[in-house]
XYZ file of C-alpha atoms in Angstrom:
703
model
C 10.887 29.525 -0.038
C 7.144 29.639 0.570
C 5.455 31.902 -2.030
C 4.792 35.409 -0.633
C 1.149 35.109 -1.747
C 0.582 32.732 1.204
C 2.180 34.976 3.846
C -1.165 36.308 5.201
C -2.306 32.713 5.872
C 0.940 31.744 7.605
C 0.974 34.803 9.884
C 0.575 34.178 13.620
C -3.059 34.270 14.834
C -2.175 37.236 17.066
C -2.066 39.322 13.869
C -5.896 39.102 13.808
C -7.746 41.917 15.617
C -9.033 40.753 19.016
C -6.636 37.784 19.304
C -4.122 38.416 22.080
C -1.668 36.085 23.776
C -4.356 34.573 26.028
C -6.736 33.701 23.148
C -3.775 32.513 21.039
C -2.811 30.052 23.808
C -6.376 28.669 23.832
C -6.356 28.434 20.025
C -3.064 26.519 20.217
C -4.692 23.738 22.275
C -7.621 23.666 19.850
C -5.838 23.885 16.499
C -2.233 22.674 16.818
C -1.014 19.086 17.155
C 0.591 18.371 20.553
C 4.365 18.563 20.326
C 4.324 21.089 17.473
C 6.964 23.789 17.777
C 4.912 26.278 15.763
C 1.985 28.212 17.231
C -1.407 28.499 15.516
C -1.467 30.259 12.146
C -4.241 32.131 10.328
C -4.506 29.085 8.030
C -5.384 26.867 11.020
C -8.420 29.050 11.761
C -9.484 29.012 8.105
C -9.415 25.194 8.168
C -11.229 24.948 11.540
C -14.664 24.120 10.160
C -18.038 24.203 11.956
C -19.325 20.853 13.211
C -23.020 21.829 13.151
C -25.258 24.867 13.139
C -27.888 26.565 15.273
C -31.054 27.060 13.288
C -33.101 29.752 15.044
C -35.820 29.430 12.452
C -36.934 26.479 14.550
C -39.167 28.305 17.082
C -40.524 26.105 19.834
C -42.669 26.025 22.961
C -41.431 24.988 26.393
C -43.753 22.018 26.933
C -42.960 20.381 23.588
C -39.203 21.155 23.397
C -37.426 17.786 22.841
C -34.672 16.833 25.307
C -31.138 17.578 24.106
C -32.073 19.705 21.085
C -31.419 23.369 20.397
C -34.603 25.429 20.246
C -35.486 29.096 20.187
C -38.183 30.118 22.696
C -40.168 33.334 23.187
C -40.536 33.681 26.999
C -41.500 36.236 29.658
C -38.961 36.616 32.528
C -40.639 35.956 35.936
C -38.019 35.924 38.705
C -34.303 35.515 39.557
C -32.955 33.029 42.085
C -29.358 33.790 43.091
C -27.427 31.152 45.081
C -27.107 31.895 48.798
C -23.779 33.010 50.251
C -23.201 29.584 51.752
C -23.628 27.854 48.383
C -21.406 29.936 46.100
C -20.859 27.072 43.677
C -24.626 26.604 43.158
C -26.005 27.905 39.842
C -27.861 31.169 39.302
C -31.371 30.455 37.967
C -33.770 32.706 36.078
C -37.334 31.398 35.756
C -39.354 32.260 32.668
C -42.594 31.031 31.069
C -44.634 30.892 27.897
C -48.248 29.759 27.434
C -47.274 26.072 27.754
C -45.096 26.008 30.885
C -42.086 27.212 32.905
C -38.339 26.844 32.240
C -35.202 27.528 34.313
C -32.415 29.429 32.528
C -29.296 28.288 34.409
C -25.948 30.099 34.696
C -22.807 29.186 36.644
C -20.578 31.756 38.391
C -22.890 34.573 37.308
C -22.859 38.127 38.710
C -26.361 39.126 39.980
C -26.169 42.716 38.630
C -25.078 41.502 35.211
C -27.871 38.867 35.180
C -30.571 41.424 36.092
C -29.420 43.609 33.212
C -29.258 40.660 30.789
C -32.692 39.211 31.671
C -34.892 41.981 33.169
C -37.975 40.756 35.067
C -41.206 41.362 33.105
C -39.416 41.593 29.715
C -40.388 39.318 26.787
C -37.191 37.728 25.446
C -35.993 35.425 22.742
C -33.672 32.712 24.166
C -31.905 30.029 22.174
C -30.035 26.967 23.455
C -30.181 23.285 24.291
C -33.182 22.220 26.385
C -32.566 19.445 28.924
C -35.249 17.786 31.036
C -34.575 16.776 34.677
C -37.325 15.005 36.653
C -39.989 16.347 34.312
C -38.712 19.952 34.473
C -37.028 21.733 31.564
C -33.828 23.792 31.903
C -31.551 25.631 29.484
C -27.933 25.876 30.721
C -26.047 28.963 29.497
C -28.324 29.859 26.555
C -26.298 30.419 23.342
C -28.193 33.562 22.744
C -30.478 35.988 24.630
C -32.098 39.197 23.321
C -35.246 41.294 23.810
C -37.862 40.394 21.214
C -37.541 43.772 19.491
C -33.741 43.386 18.977
C -33.898 39.738 17.982
C -35.110 40.505 14.474
C -31.609 41.715 13.499
C -29.892 38.455 14.515
C -28.661 35.767 12.108
C -31.255 33.005 12.069
C -28.643 30.409 11.155
C -25.264 30.340 12.892
C -22.380 27.846 12.706
C -21.278 25.907 15.807
C -17.517 25.270 16.072
C -15.602 22.725 18.156
C -14.327 24.681 21.201
C -11.870 24.232 24.054
C -12.270 25.117 27.740
C -12.062 28.886 28.265
C -12.744 29.839 24.635
C -16.210 31.237 23.887
C -18.075 30.722 20.625
C -18.273 34.492 20.141
C -14.489 35.020 20.390
C -13.749 32.074 18.096
C -16.311 33.184 15.509
C -14.787 36.664 15.435
C -11.277 35.206 14.996
C -12.444 32.911 12.146
C -14.121 35.864 10.380
C -10.852 37.811 10.721
C -8.908 34.860 9.296
C -11.222 34.536 6.277
C -10.669 38.219 5.469
C -6.954 37.400 5.048
C -7.609 34.798 2.343
C -5.697 35.925 -0.775
C -7.011 35.431 -4.316
C -5.499 32.029 -5.162
C -5.139 30.515 -8.639
C -7.164 27.347 -9.384
C -5.003 24.236 -8.946
C -7.677 21.670 -9.825
C -8.053 20.124 -13.255
C -11.073 21.780 -14.957
C -12.511 18.365 -15.939
C -12.532 17.257 -12.253
C -14.193 20.455 -10.995
C -16.836 20.247 -13.745
C -17.566 16.548 -13.191
C -17.748 16.923 -9.399
C -19.525 20.347 -9.542
C -16.922 21.791 -7.162
C -17.089 25.460 -6.134
C -13.795 27.398 -6.009
C -11.548 26.968 -2.955
C -12.565 30.389 -1.570
C -16.297 29.811 -2.223
C -16.151 26.427 -0.524
C -14.610 27.975 2.616
C -17.123 30.850 2.678
C -20.040 28.435 2.277
C -18.816 26.198 5.127
C -18.110 29.055 7.541
C -21.383 30.821 6.690
C -23.863 27.959 6.197
C -27.399 28.883 5.195
C -28.779 25.425 5.897
C -27.706 22.184 7.660
C -27.211 20.652 4.186
C -24.253 23.026 3.617
C -22.267 21.167 6.293
C -23.171 17.704 5.042
C -20.065 15.615 4.137
C -21.651 14.881 0.739
C -22.223 18.580 -0.076
C -20.069 20.096 -2.822
C -18.222 22.573 -0.554
C -16.882 19.947 1.843
C -16.106 17.527 -0.990
C -14.099 20.251 -2.740
C -11.869 20.828 0.300
C -11.581 17.078 0.949
C -10.378 16.627 -2.630
C -7.862 19.469 -2.225
C -6.491 17.730 0.870
C -6.361 14.322 -0.834
C -4.643 15.796 -3.890
C -1.988 17.479 -1.712
C -1.330 14.168 0.078
C -1.234 12.113 -3.133
C 0.998 14.659 -4.836
C 3.439 14.467 -1.912
C 3.443 10.649 -2.174
C 3.912 10.795 -5.956
C 6.893 13.149 -5.512
C 8.463 10.802 -2.946
C 7.869 7.874 -5.335
C 9.447 9.859 -8.174
C 12.451 10.642 -5.972
C 12.963 6.998 -5.004
C 12.410 5.746 -8.558
C 14.577 8.483 -10.123
C 17.691 7.231 -8.333
C 18.286 4.268 -10.620
C 18.113 0.888 -8.948
C 19.664 -2.283 -10.319
C 18.475 -5.711 -11.266
C 18.888 -8.271 -8.461
C 18.832 -11.548 -10.382
C 19.622 -14.789 -8.571
C 19.972 -18.390 -9.698
C 17.392 -19.688 -7.165
C 19.794 -22.011 -5.316
C 19.555 -20.414 -1.872
C 15.757 -20.108 -2.226
C 15.541 -23.801 -3.084
C 17.459 -24.677 0.117
C 15.084 -22.543 2.218
C 11.992 -24.130 0.626
C 13.452 -27.591 1.330
C 14.004 -26.666 4.999
C 10.446 -25.334 5.521
C 8.136 -27.668 7.480
C 5.206 -26.636 5.196
C 4.440 -25.728 1.588
C 3.872 -22.126 0.536
C 0.267 -21.054 0.035
C -0.982 -19.914 -3.363
C -1.055 -16.298 -2.094
C 2.588 -16.517 -0.944
C 3.686 -17.922 -4.316
C 1.818 -15.086 -6.105
C 3.311 -12.363 -3.897
C 6.815 -13.774 -4.402
C 6.349 -13.773 -8.177
C 5.489 -10.023 -8.025
C 8.423 -9.251 -5.700
C 10.984 -11.200 -7.729
C 9.725 -9.557 -10.956
C 10.225 -6.113 -9.334
C 13.703 -7.046 -8.091
C 14.738 -8.227 -11.570
C 13.986 -4.750 -13.006
C 16.468 -1.859 -13.168
C 13.886 0.417 -11.515
C 13.814 0.305 -7.736
C 11.168 -1.839 -6.091
C 8.693 0.076 -3.956
C 6.193 -2.551 -2.780
C 3.808 -2.968 0.143
C 3.126 -6.548 1.276
C -0.177 -6.644 3.120
C -0.995 -9.801 5.010
C -3.356 -10.678 7.796
C -2.006 -11.810 11.167
C -0.256 -15.119 10.560
C -0.535 -15.117 6.759
C 3.175 -15.935 6.361
C 4.749 -12.584 5.407
C 8.071 -13.300 7.137
C 8.765 -16.338 4.929
C 8.023 -14.228 1.840
C 10.462 -11.585 3.122
C 13.142 -14.231 3.759
C 12.803 -15.582 0.213
C 13.111 -12.017 -1.154
C 16.276 -11.515 0.950
C 17.595 -14.867 -0.308
C 17.141 -13.641 -3.903
C 19.177 -10.524 -3.025
C 21.920 -12.723 -1.503
C 22.000 -14.831 -4.692
C 22.703 -11.583 -6.584
C 25.555 -10.795 -4.147
C 23.719 -8.067 -2.203
C 22.944 -7.645 1.505
C 19.474 -7.151 3.034
C 18.292 -5.254 6.104
C 15.127 -6.230 7.986
C 13.816 -3.371 10.118
C 11.410 -4.109 13.008
C 9.549 -1.464 15.048
C 10.573 -2.828 18.478
C 13.532 -4.677 19.932
C 11.315 -7.591 21.058
C 10.254 -8.084 17.432
C 13.775 -7.736 16.045
C 14.995 -10.460 18.423
C 12.037 -12.623 17.537
C 12.684 -12.268 13.785
C 16.345 -13.159 14.312
C 15.409 -16.222 16.405
C 12.773 -17.373 13.894
C 14.860 -16.833 10.749
C 18.152 -18.101 12.215
C 17.626 -21.874 11.665
C 16.333 -21.356 8.085
C 19.292 -19.083 7.240
C 21.661 -21.673 8.663
C 20.077 -24.420 6.551
C 20.453 -22.237 3.447
C 24.003 -21.076 4.183
C 23.054 -17.443 4.833
C 24.720 -15.460 7.643
C 22.450 -13.306 9.825
C 23.405 -10.524 12.274
C 21.111 -9.004 14.918
C 21.947 -5.346 15.590
C 20.030 -3.386 18.243
C 20.561 -0.237 20.285
C 21.664 -2.441 23.162
C 24.828 -3.638 21.399
C 27.938 -1.862 22.642
C 31.692 -2.131 22.934
C 33.586 -4.940 21.248
C 30.451 -6.959 20.406
C 29.009 -3.999 18.458
C 32.341 -3.309 16.729
C 32.525 -6.936 15.556
C 28.981 -6.814 14.183
C 29.672 -3.521 12.362
C 32.805 -5.030 10.813
C 30.844 -8.097 9.617
C 28.273 -5.786 7.979
C 30.870 -3.478 6.388
C 32.976 -6.353 5.045
C 29.950 -8.165 3.616
C 30.500 -11.283 5.779
C 26.847 -11.022 6.817
C 24.040 -11.411 4.263
C 21.060 -10.308 6.376
C 21.015 -7.684 9.146
C 17.995 -7.669 11.474
C 17.307 -4.842 13.909
C 15.470 -1.651 14.867
C 16.239 1.918 13.720
C 19.788 1.206 14.899
C 20.349 -0.299 11.408
C 20.352 3.193 9.919
C 22.620 5.049 12.333
C 25.567 6.895 10.800
C 28.217 4.414 11.982
C 26.521 1.434 10.274
C 28.128 0.883 6.853
C 26.983 -1.846 4.464
C 29.275 -3.367 1.875
C 26.398 -3.572 -0.592
C 22.834 -3.069 0.671
C 20.432 -4.219 -2.047
C 17.106 -4.744 -0.230
C 15.448 -3.067 2.746
C 12.483 -4.892 4.323
C 10.385 -2.873 6.782
C 8.096 -4.767 9.167
C 4.914 -3.074 10.444
C 5.179 -0.130 8.076
C 2.322 1.843 9.636
C 4.801 2.739 12.366
C 7.012 4.482 9.790
C 5.958 7.399 7.600
C 6.946 8.446 4.080
C 9.994 10.367 5.292
C 11.383 7.340 7.077
C 10.816 5.424 3.818
C 13.139 7.891 2.088
C 15.807 7.860 4.822
C 15.857 4.034 4.968
C 16.963 3.808 1.382
C 19.843 6.305 1.615
C 22.230 3.540 2.721
C 23.583 1.342 -0.033
C 23.263 1.755 -3.786
C 19.580 2.704 -4.081
C 18.261 -0.512 -2.481
C 14.861 -2.012 -3.271
C 12.198 -1.430 -0.614
C 9.688 -4.033 0.586
C 7.330 -2.902 3.297
C 5.162 -5.358 5.297
C 2.136 -4.809 7.476
C 0.133 -7.329 9.485
C -2.575 -4.727 9.964
C -5.131 -5.324 7.237
C -5.807 -1.835 5.899
C -8.934 -0.972 3.876
C -8.261 -0.263 0.202
C -8.954 3.456 0.502
C -6.564 3.773 3.440
C -3.871 1.891 1.528
C -4.212 4.553 -1.168
C -4.049 7.325 1.435
C -0.925 6.074 3.180
C 0.858 4.138 0.453
C -0.194 5.851 -2.772
C 3.492 5.816 -3.714
C 3.746 2.016 -3.583
C 2.684 -1.078 -5.518
C 0.661 -3.489 -3.390
C 0.686 -7.272 -2.897
C -1.920 -8.888 -0.670
C -1.621 -12.181 1.211
C -5.085 -13.572 1.825
C -5.942 -16.667 3.842
C -3.838 -18.400 6.484
C -1.041 -20.948 6.080
C -1.919 -24.617 6.527
C -2.160 -25.758 10.126
C -3.532 -22.513 11.589
C -6.400 -23.278 13.959
C -9.635 -21.251 14.021
C -10.090 -19.122 17.181
C -13.371 -19.391 19.106
C -14.374 -15.865 20.183
C -16.837 -15.078 22.989
C -17.982 -11.792 24.554
C -18.464 -11.903 28.343
C -19.731 -9.098 30.645
C -17.170 -7.986 33.244
C -19.530 -9.105 36.048
C -18.608 -12.696 35.138
C -14.862 -12.118 35.549
C -14.781 -14.633 38.431
C -15.715 -17.477 36.100
C -13.105 -16.298 33.548
C -10.402 -16.423 36.245
C -11.607 -19.906 37.242
C -11.435 -21.001 33.571
C -7.871 -19.589 33.455
C -6.943 -21.678 36.513
C -8.260 -24.848 34.806
C -6.419 -24.011 31.568
C -3.122 -23.520 33.415
C -3.663 -26.843 35.227
C -4.144 -28.463 31.795
C -0.791 -27.038 30.642
C -2.105 -24.100 28.570
C -0.703 -20.564 28.327
C -2.779 -17.370 28.440
C -2.476 -13.697 27.590
C -4.513 -11.223 29.661
C -4.620 -7.790 28.020
C -5.448 -4.526 29.847
C -5.720 -1.120 28.180
C -3.644 0.982 30.630
C -0.553 0.596 32.785
C -1.639 2.247 36.010
C -4.909 3.541 37.392
C -5.223 7.197 36.456
C -7.684 9.678 37.889
C -9.184 10.189 34.465
C -9.955 6.587 33.759
C -11.818 3.690 35.284
C -9.910 1.170 33.183
C -8.532 -1.734 35.132
C -4.783 -1.144 35.303
C -2.392 -3.865 34.182
C -0.458 -3.548 37.435
C -3.566 -4.037 39.555
C -4.891 -6.898 37.427
C -1.479 -8.572 37.661
C -1.622 -8.374 41.470
C -5.154 -9.834 41.722
C -4.378 -12.680 39.262
C -1.077 -13.453 41.010
C -2.975 -13.682 44.312
C -5.566 -16.083 42.775
C -3.354 -18.210 40.534
C 0.059 -18.097 42.247
C 2.673 -15.341 41.905
C 5.203 -17.666 40.272
C 2.769 -18.488 37.417
C 1.830 -14.915 36.443
C 4.049 -12.444 34.550
C 3.637 -8.778 33.575
C 4.787 -6.815 30.523
C 3.952 -3.188 29.670
C 5.304 -0.243 27.696
C 6.885 1.557 30.651
C 9.239 -1.322 31.475
C 12.879 -1.264 30.353
C 13.765 -3.366 27.299
C 15.636 -5.955 29.382
C 12.685 -6.337 31.781
C 10.247 -6.818 28.881
C 12.501 -9.401 27.256
C 12.900 -11.274 30.556
C 9.111 -11.322 31.145
C 8.440 -12.571 27.585
C 11.224 -15.171 27.813
C 9.785 -16.554 31.074
C 6.366 -16.829 29.391
C 7.805 -18.407 26.250
C 9.802 -20.973 28.262
C 6.742 -21.837 30.363
C 8.157 -20.605 33.675
C 5.096 -18.315 33.835
C 1.813 -19.576 32.348
C -0.222 -16.361 32.182
C 1.109 -12.976 31.140
C -0.727 -9.750 31.920
C 0.111 -7.261 29.192
C -0.778 -3.880 27.777
C -0.979 -3.612 24.005
C 2.824 -3.947 23.649
C 2.029 -7.530 22.619
C -0.205 -6.291 19.781
C 2.424 -6.477 17.063
C 4.048 -9.744 16.221
C 4.954 -11.310 19.590
C 5.125 -15.032 18.887
C 4.450 -17.676 21.540
C 3.006 -20.553 19.472
C 1.720 -22.573 22.437
C -0.344 -19.693 23.921
C -3.940 -20.724 23.257
C -6.186 -18.298 25.205
C -6.313 -14.503 25.172
C -8.528 -12.456 27.509
C -9.019 -8.838 26.417
C -10.322 -6.653 29.211
C -12.499 -3.610 28.376
C -12.772 -4.936 24.824
C -15.347 -2.208 24.117
C -12.542 0.391 24.370
C -10.420 -1.104 21.578
C -10.844 -0.585 17.860
C -11.591 -3.563 15.629
C -8.167 -3.547 13.969
C -6.491 -3.652 17.375
C -8.787 -6.396 18.712
C -8.012 -8.434 15.591
C -4.252 -7.887 16.035
C -4.438 -8.968 19.672
C -6.527 -12.044 18.887
C -3.859 -13.056 16.355
C -1.440 -13.743 19.238
C -3.199 -17.099 19.741
C -4.155 -19.859 17.276
C -0.502 -20.256 16.239
C 0.089 -23.732 17.625
C -1.719 -27.075 17.461
C -4.146 -26.490 20.373
C -7.715 -25.231 19.825
C -7.608 -21.528 20.731
C -10.040 -19.020 22.178
C -10.419 -15.288 22.676
C -12.508 -13.848 25.541
C -13.729 -10.267 25.081
C -14.537 -8.878 28.534
C -16.807 -5.840 28.260
C -18.545 -3.426 30.594
C -22.277 -2.923 29.940
C -24.197 -1.015 28.745
C -22.575 -1.125 25.314
C -22.980 1.706 22.813
C -24.129 0.890 19.266
C -20.603 1.036 17.818
C -19.074 -1.132 20.562
C -21.875 -3.684 20.163
C -21.366 -3.828 16.380
C -17.603 -4.173 16.887
C -17.881 -7.167 19.225
C -20.384 -8.812 16.844
C -17.956 -8.481 13.911
C -15.213 -10.061 16.051
C -17.475 -13.013 16.855
C -18.536 -13.411 13.210
C -15.260 -13.419 11.309
C -11.487 -13.863 11.458
C -10.942 -12.274 8.023
C -8.754 -9.262 8.786
C -9.599 -7.473 5.546
C -13.338 -7.688 6.197
C -12.710 -6.532 9.780
C -10.709 -3.547 8.523
C -13.492 -2.454 6.150
C -16.068 -2.756 8.969
C -13.797 -0.778 11.295
C -13.596 2.032 8.761
C -17.399 2.120 8.546
C -17.798 2.126 12.317
C -15.093 4.546 13.362
C -13.903 6.545 10.416
C -10.263 6.735 9.470
C -9.200 9.071 12.274
C -8.817 6.329 14.849
C -7.925 3.478 12.563
C -4.475 2.186 13.459
C -4.130 5.060 15.909
C -3.210 7.590 13.225
C -1.555 9.859 15.760
C 1.173 7.312 16.581
C 1.685 6.041 13.069
C 2.907 7.043 9.666
C -0.674 7.074 8.430
C -1.965 10.462 7.380
C -4.522 12.052 9.669
C -6.721 14.250 7.513
C -7.873 17.596 8.819
C -10.920 18.040 6.578
C -11.362 14.893 4.477
C -13.099 11.852 5.982
C -12.205 8.641 4.214
C -15.488 6.997 5.197
C -17.383 9.812 3.403
C -14.933 10.910 0.716
C -13.094 7.668 -0.127
C -14.357 7.776 -3.733
C -12.276 10.939 -4.297
C -9.013 9.309 -3.197
C -8.542 7.208 -6.290
C -9.264 10.208 -8.550
C -6.689 12.211 -6.560
C -4.055 9.476 -6.873
C -4.547 9.144 -10.640
C -4.502 12.933 -11.035
C -1.298 13.216 -8.966
C 0.514 10.546 -10.985
C -0.578 12.186 -14.248
C 0.642 15.603 -13.048
C 4.077 14.182 -12.133
C 4.317 12.343 -15.470
C 3.581 15.563 -17.417
C 5.240 18.148 -15.175
C 7.710 16.402 -12.821
C 9.177 19.696 -11.514
C 5.761 21.434 -11.164
C 6.989 24.290 -13.367
C 3.860 24.851 -15.497
C 1.148 27.369 -14.573
C -0.892 24.642 -12.893
C 2.309 23.269 -11.314
C 2.938 26.630 -9.622
C -0.645 26.621 -8.273
C -0.146 23.054 -6.998
C 2.954 24.167 -5.071
C 0.638 26.589 -3.215
C -1.686 23.659 -2.456
C 1.205 21.610 -1.020
C 2.184 24.450 1.330
C -1.430 25.089 2.360
C -1.895 21.496 3.500
C 1.472 21.245 5.257
C 3.293 19.203 2.612
C 6.381 21.461 2.630
C 8.628 18.385 2.638
C 7.336 17.463 -0.797
C 8.353 20.889 -2.125
C 11.811 20.344 -0.624
C 12.028 17.066 -2.554
C 11.428 19.066 -5.740
C 14.255 21.436 -4.847
C 16.575 18.560 -3.966
C 15.956 17.124 -7.426
């Protein structure tokens, strides 16, 4: 049960004076994640922080007001210009002047009587808002604030500006936030006194008051104490939740999986290459974990093509030597099939039996596979989430390997390991994640990193080309196909939407098919059925088609070793991590490979920096760190679709230094007070609820 002390913060926003059903609906679009079944709460308003502030101390003059900045002007109202009846959608303009020039105060859908009352002709007024210059003439659209000079003295000189949504005014939101802050109960301090002293943190309540009532722009700075305090609270809640999940997984005793090395030796003998130093090191860590009684909880981070799958196979071979089964979980059916096809010959050479189980299996074929798994006739099961459905029974599941972990969150990590006798867990990601983000998402895990590429991987020449030169890119594609090469052509969206000018995959497919020959061009995108996707990829793999137009479904793991060119359209719209993932689809065979980044000018600063990084380096870890600097963690790896935490207040690019402190603090708390029963433990339970980590509290109750 949530502590009663928090009830005022978890009340519906309609409990605040002035917030009715209509305003609540607008607040829902602003404050609540899409798909949430719960409407906005008082807490959501408390955590909805200002993004900037209006500083009315900055008085200006019309002639010198800079374009795009908020200024406060003292002006005399000259005349009103209402739109004619024929042009109802035209704006209502009020012209005013000071000693330096004239300005138009512009309103849309304004009532003339109301306007004449608001801005009486001949009156000297104080107006505040953003000045914009058009053709040498200044205008202020919908001033934030208007008052006669005499009344203006009573106004706040500094006022916070909040992110808004269509239909919600700043005034209504501000009133609702003030009402929410009044509900804030007196909460006990959950932070360690040494941390608050060292970081000079204010209390939780003081930090919120300071952010919602800033006296100066510095109060809203990410490096200011108030914002850092709340960021640390959020990090600590997240790290505590991870530490509790780690405790839960570790508490259920594992077992030592010790093998004699025979099966591993057969696999190594069958490999057409030698393991890299990084692979040998990672395997040593994994095998040491597996030999312990405690359960393994390890993240294997490797760049695109660093050889993670071989490491996973050798871990599964060690489990088989100890008489246990392994499950390899892939995020998509295409990948599951690919893993099964790639690992099959090596398993055969080593005497291991492998079963592919997907949602598509049915009838007798599925029954036979389930029997092979339940009887222990199969050593390794490869598949999607279908591996963990209720009717799948393992004789003895000892190791679970999860591919592309950022698609699965902490709770999936727990559910995956409920099958079998507390199996070890090895999680792999080909998305190089910056160190701070690894802490944020995988604070409950030990980490191994595969750096460098296996022998034989070719460097990829990367060029950026403006979209105006697309004709020459298509011509180059024609020559490449004639020379026997294969190409990927990546588009960001599936079909042209009204909201976007992105070239649709469907349309690009049609134009390329017309230029290069319909029988040579294939298409694969996320809205196709599984069978259609598989058929399109198989035709490309077999060489029946030579160019495949794709959306980002090919981003993760699709393996066509003889594809040597990738064209990425609208490259400026992709994040660095995603561009790097896509580029990793080529350079896997023995041909020299290239990546063409097609962009639409003019490029913004961030897009320009992104394309430069792509040209400069193929080191995924460096790319990930640069991406974090350029974009912040919110977009990295598409947090919304992944198991990665999206933080509401904290910004990893600004507050990353606090993450490590939070992780160490969380682990120390759990070591000293595993049930959170002490006085501080009780306060920390409040923190978990406040930041939406209710699941972690349930873990405590479940023991």
